[in-house]
Amino acid sequence: CRLQFSVCLTVVFLLQLAAGVLGFVFSDKARGQVSEIINGAIVHYRDDLDLQNLIDFGQKEFSCCGGVSYKDWSQNMYFNCTATNPSRERCSVPFSCCLQDTQETVINTMCGQGMQARSYLEASAFIYTNGCIDRLVNWLHGNLLLLGGIALGLAVPQLVGILLAQILVNQIRDQIKLQLYNQQHRADPWY
């Protein structure tokens, strides 16, 4: 039982290490998964307020719009740019795609109106036209050293925990041996 604890900690550490290595090795597949997640989030943008706030935060923070480009918002039924879409937001993008004017004190939530109907060059005067997937990947590559430092910072306490657990197991084992020795020698008349 005592040894199992150290083994479990070591297995968890090795699984985390393997996940990190696999993340780097299969980064292209990870990019595909990120694309699926972002496109799924675009489709369900109006379904969940928390998701909507998360997407708006991400688009503002990374100065981007959509997955690959701003036209990805056509995947959402409200922003879909087909002629049969009765929504008032047809061919629009969320306000979080809009270029921020530092002079404005009130956010214009209709600033993305009709942007999908415009060309890339025309739209770029009003909104971010680059997709969030590339921005996110570029951010990850740019902050790889920081992410590696965080991973190392988390790994060191885990290794120390494994080492201390093993030391504790050995001390308990020694205490048990000492107790057994004392019990065997209590019958000694000189004790």
PDB file of C-alpha atoms in Angstrom:
ATOM      1  CA  CYS A   1       0.000   0.000   0.000  1.00  0.00           C
ATOM      2  CA  ARG A   2       2.850   2.375   0.881  1.00  0.00           C
ATOM      3  CA  LEU A   3       4.704   1.683  -2.319  1.00  0.00           C
ATOM      4  CA  GLN A   4       1.529   2.052  -4.385  1.00  0.00           C
ATOM      5  CA  PHE A   5       1.242   5.721  -3.417  1.00  0.00           C
ATOM      6  CA  SER A   6       4.674   6.560  -4.857  1.00  0.00           C
ATOM      7  CA  VAL A   7       3.952   4.447  -7.924  1.00  0.00           C
ATOM      8  CA  CYS A   8       0.639   6.275  -8.503  1.00  0.00           C
ATOM      9  CA  LEU A   9       2.322   9.676  -8.184  1.00  0.00           C
ATOM     10  CA  THR A  10       5.029   8.599 -10.618  1.00  0.00           C
ATOM     11  CA  VAL A  11       2.459   7.280 -13.116  1.00  0.00           C
ATOM     12  CA  VAL A  12       0.508  10.565 -12.987  1.00  0.00           C
ATOM     13  CA  PHE A  13       3.723  12.517 -13.538  1.00  0.00           C
ATOM     14  CA  LEU A  14       4.741  10.320 -16.487  1.00  0.00           C
ATOM     15  CA  LEU A  15       1.268  10.647 -18.045  1.00  0.00           C
ATOM     16  CA  GLN A  16       1.497  14.430 -17.808  1.00  0.00           C
ATOM     17  CA  LEU A  17       4.954  14.328 -19.357  1.00  0.00           C
ATOM     18  CA  ALA A  18       3.710  12.071 -22.175  1.00  0.00           C
ATOM     19  CA  ALA A  19       0.733  14.372 -22.817  1.00  0.00           C
ATOM     20  CA  GLY A  20       3.085  17.348 -23.129  1.00  0.00           C
ATOM     21  CA  VAL A  21       5.393  15.520 -25.546  1.00  0.00           C
ATOM     22  CA  LEU A  22       2.453  14.258 -27.617  1.00  0.00           C
ATOM     23  CA  GLY A  23       1.063  17.814 -27.708  1.00  0.00           C
ATOM     24  CA  PHE A  24       4.263  18.999 -29.380  1.00  0.00           C
ATOM     25  CA  VAL A  25       4.615  15.996 -31.675  1.00  0.00           C
ATOM     26  CA  PHE A  26       1.020  16.069 -32.878  1.00  0.00           C
ATOM     27  CA  SER A  27       0.610  19.847 -32.926  1.00  0.00           C
ATOM     28  CA  ASP A  28      -1.004  19.688 -36.382  1.00  0.00           C
ATOM     29  CA  LYS A  29      -3.751  17.402 -35.083  1.00  0.00           C
ATOM     30  CA  ALA A  30      -4.104  19.681 -32.071  1.00  0.00           C
ATOM     31  CA  ARG A  31      -4.586  22.587 -34.467  1.00  0.00           C
ATOM     32  CA  GLY A  32      -7.348  20.602 -36.186  1.00  0.00           C
ATOM     33  CA  GLN A  33      -9.014  19.986 -32.829  1.00  0.00           C
ATOM     34  CA  VAL A  34      -8.761  23.695 -31.970  1.00  0.00           C
ATOM     35  CA  SER A  35     -10.354  24.485 -35.345  1.00  0.00           C
ATOM     36  CA  GLU A  36     -13.245  22.121 -34.617  1.00  0.00           C
ATOM     37  CA  ILE A  37     -13.748  23.605 -31.158  1.00  0.00           C
ATOM     38  CA  ILE A  38     -13.730  27.194 -32.426  1.00  0.00           C
ATOM     39  CA  ASN A  39     -16.070  26.397 -35.333  1.00  0.00           C
ATOM     40  CA  GLY A  40     -18.417  24.591 -32.927  1.00  0.00           C
ATOM     41  CA  ALA A  41     -18.333  27.605 -30.640  1.00  0.00           C
ATOM     42  CA  ILE A  42     -19.202  29.891 -33.561  1.00  0.00           C
ATOM     43  CA  VAL A  43     -22.212  27.722 -34.442  1.00  0.00           C
ATOM     44  CA  HIS A  44     -23.503  27.886 -30.838  1.00  0.00           C
ATOM     45  CA  TYR A  45     -22.531  31.531 -30.202  1.00  0.00           C
ATOM     46  CA  ARG A  46     -26.030  32.736 -29.293  1.00  0.00           C
ATOM     47  CA  ASP A  47     -27.046  29.515 -27.473  1.00  0.00           C
ATOM     48  CA  ASP A  48     -24.955  30.071 -24.337  1.00  0.00           C
ATOM     49  CA  LEU A  49     -24.182  33.448 -22.760  1.00  0.00           C
ATOM     50  CA  ASP A  50     -20.972  32.173 -21.122  1.00  0.00           C
ATOM     51  CA  LEU A  51     -19.720  30.852 -24.458  1.00  0.00           C
ATOM     52  CA  GLN A  52     -20.662  34.147 -26.108  1.00  0.00           C
ATOM     53  CA  ASN A  53     -18.705  36.114 -23.488  1.00  0.00           C
ATOM     54  CA  LEU A  54     -15.706  33.771 -23.874  1.00  0.00           C
ATOM     55  CA  ILE A  55     -15.662  34.187 -27.666  1.00  0.00           C
ATOM     56  CA  ASP A  56     -16.061  37.965 -27.389  1.00  0.00           C
ATOM     57  CA  PHE A  57     -13.200  38.110 -24.870  1.00  0.00           C
ATOM     58  CA  GLY A  58     -10.972  35.971 -27.110  1.00  0.00           C
ATOM     59  CA  GLN A  59     -11.697  38.006 -30.231  1.00  0.00           C
ATOM     60  CA  LYS A  60     -10.981  41.286 -28.433  1.00  0.00           C
ATOM     61  CA  GLU A  61      -7.869  39.934 -26.690  1.00  0.00           C
ATOM     62  CA  PHE A  62      -6.310  38.412 -29.817  1.00  0.00           C
ATOM     63  CA  SER A  63      -7.636  41.067 -32.233  1.00  0.00           C
ATOM     64  CA  CYS A  64      -9.239  38.449 -34.464  1.00  0.00           C
ATOM     65  CA  CYS A  65     -12.584  37.429 -35.894  1.00  0.00           C
ATOM     66  CA  GLY A  66     -13.918  33.935 -36.571  1.00  0.00           C
ATOM     67  CA  GLY A  67     -11.893  30.742 -36.947  1.00  0.00           C
ATOM     68  CA  VAL A  68      -9.899  31.178 -40.155  1.00  0.00           C
ATOM     69  CA  SER A  69     -11.466  34.493 -41.189  1.00  0.00           C
ATOM     70  CA  TYR A  70     -14.397  36.762 -40.425  1.00  0.00           C
ATOM     71  CA  LYS A  71     -16.498  34.915 -43.028  1.00  0.00           C
ATOM     72  CA  ASP A  72     -16.618  31.887 -40.682  1.00  0.00           C
ATOM     73  CA  TRP A  73     -19.471  33.636 -38.889  1.00  0.00           C
ATOM     74  CA  SER A  74     -21.740  32.430 -41.722  1.00  0.00           C
ATOM     75  CA  GLN A  75     -21.737  29.065 -39.904  1.00  0.00           C
ATOM     76  CA  ASN A  76     -23.925  30.662 -37.233  1.00  0.00           C
ATOM     77  CA  MET A  77     -27.632  30.680 -38.106  1.00  0.00           C
ATOM     78  CA  TYR A  78     -28.052  34.307 -36.984  1.00  0.00           C
ATOM     79  CA  PHE A  79     -25.032  35.643 -38.886  1.00  0.00           C
ATOM     80  CA  ASN A  80     -25.495  33.377 -41.928  1.00  0.00           C
ATOM     81  CA  CYS A  81     -25.161  35.354 -45.114  1.00  0.00           C
ATOM     82  CA  THR A  82     -27.691  33.480 -47.274  1.00  0.00           C
ATOM     83  CA  ALA A  83     -30.628  35.359 -48.791  1.00  0.00           C
ATOM     84  CA  THR A  84     -33.107  33.102 -46.961  1.00  0.00           C
ATOM     85  CA  ASN A  85     -31.852  34.146 -43.511  1.00  0.00           C
ATOM     86  CA  PRO A  86     -34.537  36.399 -41.920  1.00  0.00           C
ATOM     87  CA  SER A  87     -32.274  37.525 -39.038  1.00  0.00           C
ATOM     88  CA  ARG A  88     -31.458  41.205 -38.608  1.00  0.00           C
ATOM     89  CA  GLU A  89     -27.853  40.095 -38.047  1.00  0.00           C
ATOM     90  CA  ARG A  90     -27.613  38.496 -41.520  1.00  0.00           C
ATOM     91  CA  CYS A  91     -24.081  38.903 -42.983  1.00  0.00           C
ATOM     92  CA  SER A  92     -22.883  40.521 -39.753  1.00  0.00           C
ATOM     93  CA  VAL A  93     -20.163  39.656 -37.260  1.00  0.00           C
ATOM     94  CA  PRO A  94     -20.220  40.150 -33.454  1.00  0.00           C
ATOM     95  CA  PHE A  95     -19.203  43.533 -32.083  1.00  0.00           C
ATOM     96  CA  SER A  96     -16.071  41.947 -30.599  1.00  0.00           C
ATOM     97  CA  CYS A  97     -14.668  41.728 -34.151  1.00  0.00           C
ATOM     98  CA  CYS A  98     -14.781  45.498 -34.569  1.00  0.00           C
ATOM     99  CA  LEU A  99     -11.691  47.676 -34.483  1.00  0.00           C
ATOM    100  CA  GLN A 100     -11.720  49.616 -31.228  1.00  0.00           C
ATOM    101  CA  ASP A 101     -11.827  53.389 -31.363  1.00  0.00           C
ATOM    102  CA  THR A 102     -10.080  54.780 -28.285  1.00  0.00           C
ATOM    103  CA  GLN A 103     -12.146  57.976 -28.572  1.00  0.00           C
ATOM    104  CA  GLU A 104     -15.467  56.121 -28.119  1.00  0.00           C
ATOM    105  CA  THR A 105     -16.825  55.772 -24.604  1.00  0.00           C
ATOM    106  CA  VAL A 106     -19.829  53.669 -25.647  1.00  0.00           C
ATOM    107  CA  ILE A 107     -19.347  50.457 -27.632  1.00  0.00           C
ATOM    108  CA  ASN A 108     -21.254  50.347 -30.909  1.00  0.00           C
ATOM    109  CA  THR A 109     -22.732  46.835 -30.837  1.00  0.00           C
ATOM    110  CA  MET A 110     -23.932  47.158 -34.443  1.00  0.00           C
ATOM    111  CA  CYS A 111     -20.480  47.961 -35.860  1.00  0.00           C
ATOM    112  CA  GLY A 112     -20.205  44.525 -37.483  1.00  0.00           C
ATOM    113  CA  GLN A 113     -23.435  44.919 -39.471  1.00  0.00           C
ATOM    114  CA  GLY A 114     -23.131  43.562 -43.030  1.00  0.00           C
ATOM    115  CA  MET A 115     -19.360  42.990 -42.864  1.00  0.00           C
ATOM    116  CA  GLN A 116     -19.464  39.484 -44.370  1.00  0.00           C
ATOM    117  CA  ALA A 117     -20.940  40.950 -47.558  1.00  0.00           C
ATOM    118  CA  ARG A 118     -17.875  43.175 -47.926  1.00  0.00           C
ATOM    119  CA  SER A 119     -14.538  42.180 -49.420  1.00  0.00           C
ATOM    120  CA  TYR A 120     -11.558  41.424 -47.198  1.00  0.00           C
ATOM    121  CA  LEU A 121     -10.003  44.822 -47.941  1.00  0.00           C
ATOM    122  CA  GLU A 122     -13.227  46.774 -47.354  1.00  0.00           C
ATOM    123  CA  ALA A 123     -14.016  44.932 -44.129  1.00  0.00           C
ATOM    124  CA  SER A 124     -10.493  45.385 -42.759  1.00  0.00           C
ATOM    125  CA  ALA A 125     -11.185  49.108 -42.331  1.00  0.00           C
ATOM    126  CA  PHE A 126     -13.887  48.281 -39.755  1.00  0.00           C
ATOM    127  CA  ILE A 127     -13.219  44.837 -38.284  1.00  0.00           C
ATOM    128  CA  TYR A 128     -10.448  42.348 -37.591  1.00  0.00           C
ATOM    129  CA  THR A 129     -10.391  40.096 -40.637  1.00  0.00           C
ATOM    130  CA  ASN A 130      -7.774  37.573 -39.489  1.00  0.00           C
ATOM    131  CA  GLY A 131      -8.996  34.385 -37.861  1.00  0.00           C
ATOM    132  CA  CYS A 132      -8.467  33.473 -34.232  1.00  0.00           C
ATOM    133  CA  ILE A 133      -6.925  30.057 -34.940  1.00  0.00           C
ATOM    134  CA  ASP A 134      -3.772  31.548 -36.468  1.00  0.00           C
ATOM    135  CA  ARG A 135      -3.596  34.204 -33.768  1.00  0.00           C
ATOM    136  CA  LEU A 136      -3.934  31.598 -31.027  1.00  0.00           C
ATOM    137  CA  VAL A 137      -1.295  29.336 -32.603  1.00  0.00           C
ATOM    138  CA  ASN A 138       1.070  32.310 -33.043  1.00  0.00           C
ATOM    139  CA  TRP A 139       0.500  33.287 -29.406  1.00  0.00           C
ATOM    140  CA  LEU A 140       1.265  29.738 -28.263  1.00  0.00           C
ATOM    141  CA  HIS A 141       4.453  29.637 -30.367  1.00  0.00           C
ATOM    142  CA  GLY A 142       5.471  33.079 -29.098  1.00  0.00           C
ATOM    143  CA  ASN A 143       4.902  32.077 -25.484  1.00  0.00           C
ATOM    144  CA  LEU A 144       6.315  28.555 -25.747  1.00  0.00           C
ATOM    145  CA  LEU A 145       9.165  29.396 -23.370  1.00  0.00           C
ATOM    146  CA  LEU A 146       6.690  30.753 -20.809  1.00  0.00           C
ATOM    147  CA  LEU A 147       4.441  27.688 -21.169  1.00  0.00           C
ATOM    148  CA  GLY A 148       7.478  25.413 -20.805  1.00  0.00           C
ATOM    149  CA  GLY A 149       8.510  27.302 -17.665  1.00  0.00           C
ATOM    150  CA  ILE A 150       5.048  26.882 -16.188  1.00  0.00           C
ATOM    151  CA  ALA A 151       5.102  23.163 -17.004  1.00  0.00           C
ATOM    152  CA  LEU A 152       8.537  22.833 -15.385  1.00  0.00           C
ATOM    153  CA  GLY A 153       7.327  24.848 -12.407  1.00  0.00           C
ATOM    154  CA  LEU A 154       4.487  22.356 -11.976  1.00  0.00           C
ATOM    155  CA  ALA A 155       6.727  19.327 -12.532  1.00  0.00           C
ATOM    156  CA  VAL A 156       9.319  20.220  -9.870  1.00  0.00           C
ATOM    157  CA  PRO A 157       6.845  20.185  -6.930  1.00  0.00           C
ATOM    158  CA  GLN A 158       5.437  16.895  -8.224  1.00  0.00           C
ATOM    159  CA  LEU A 159       8.891  15.336  -8.286  1.00  0.00           C
ATOM    160  CA  VAL A 160       9.612  16.689  -4.804  1.00  0.00           C
ATOM    161  CA  GLY A 161       6.285  15.208  -3.647  1.00  0.00           C
ATOM    162  CA  ILE A 162       7.229  11.808  -5.073  1.00  0.00           C
ATOM    163  CA  LEU A 163      10.622  11.970  -3.373  1.00  0.00           C
ATOM    164  CA  LEU A 164       9.159  13.058  -0.013  1.00  0.00           C
ATOM    165  CA  ALA A 165       6.492  10.342  -0.230  1.00  0.00           C
ATOM    166  CA  GLN A 166       9.195   7.723  -0.743  1.00  0.00           C
ATOM    167  CA  ILE A 167      11.227   9.107   2.173  1.00  0.00           C
ATOM    168  CA  LEU A 168       8.122   8.984   4.366  1.00  0.00           C
ATOM    169  CA  VAL A 169       7.445   5.387   3.337  1.00  0.00           C
ATOM    170  CA  ASN A 170      11.021   4.429   4.263  1.00  0.00           C
ATOM    171  CA  GLN A 171      10.748   6.199   7.641  1.00  0.00           C
ATOM    172  CA  ILE A 172       7.482   4.394   8.413  1.00  0.00           C
ATOM    173  CA  ARG A 173       9.091   1.087   7.440  1.00  0.00           C
ATOM    174  CA  ASP A 174      12.030   1.817   9.790  1.00  0.00           C
ATOM    175  CA  GLN A 175       9.641   2.720  12.641  1.00  0.00           C
ATOM    176  CA  ILE A 176       7.755  -0.558  12.166  1.00  0.00           C
ATOM    177  CA  LYS A 177      11.022  -2.511  12.257  1.00  0.00           C
ATOM    178  CA  LEU A 178      12.052  -0.654  15.441  1.00  0.00           C
ATOM    179  CA  GLN A 179       8.708  -1.396  17.109  1.00  0.00           C
ATOM    180  CA  LEU A 180       8.959  -5.085  16.207  1.00  0.00           C
ATOM    181  CA  TYR A 181      12.513  -5.195  17.574  1.00  0.00           C
ATOM    182  CA  ASN A 182      11.406  -3.529  20.828  1.00  0.00           C
ATOM    183  CA  GLN A 183       8.491  -5.941  21.226  1.00  0.00           C
ATOM    184  CA  GLN A 184      10.762  -8.945  20.726  1.00  0.00           C
ATOM    185  CA  HIS A 185      13.280  -7.726  23.268  1.00  0.00           C
ATOM    186  CA  ARG A 186      10.844  -6.639  25.985  1.00  0.00           C
ATOM    187  CA  ALA A 187      11.146 -10.048  27.572  1.00  0.00           C
ATOM    188  CA  ASP A 188      14.775  -9.183  28.295  1.00  0.00           C
ATOM    189  CA  PRO A 189      15.174  -9.074  32.125  1.00  0.00           C
ATOM    190  CA  TRP A 190      17.452  -6.054  31.910  1.00  0.00           C
ATOM    191  CA  TYR A 191      14.902  -3.968  30.036  1.00  0.00           C
TER     192      TYR A 191
END
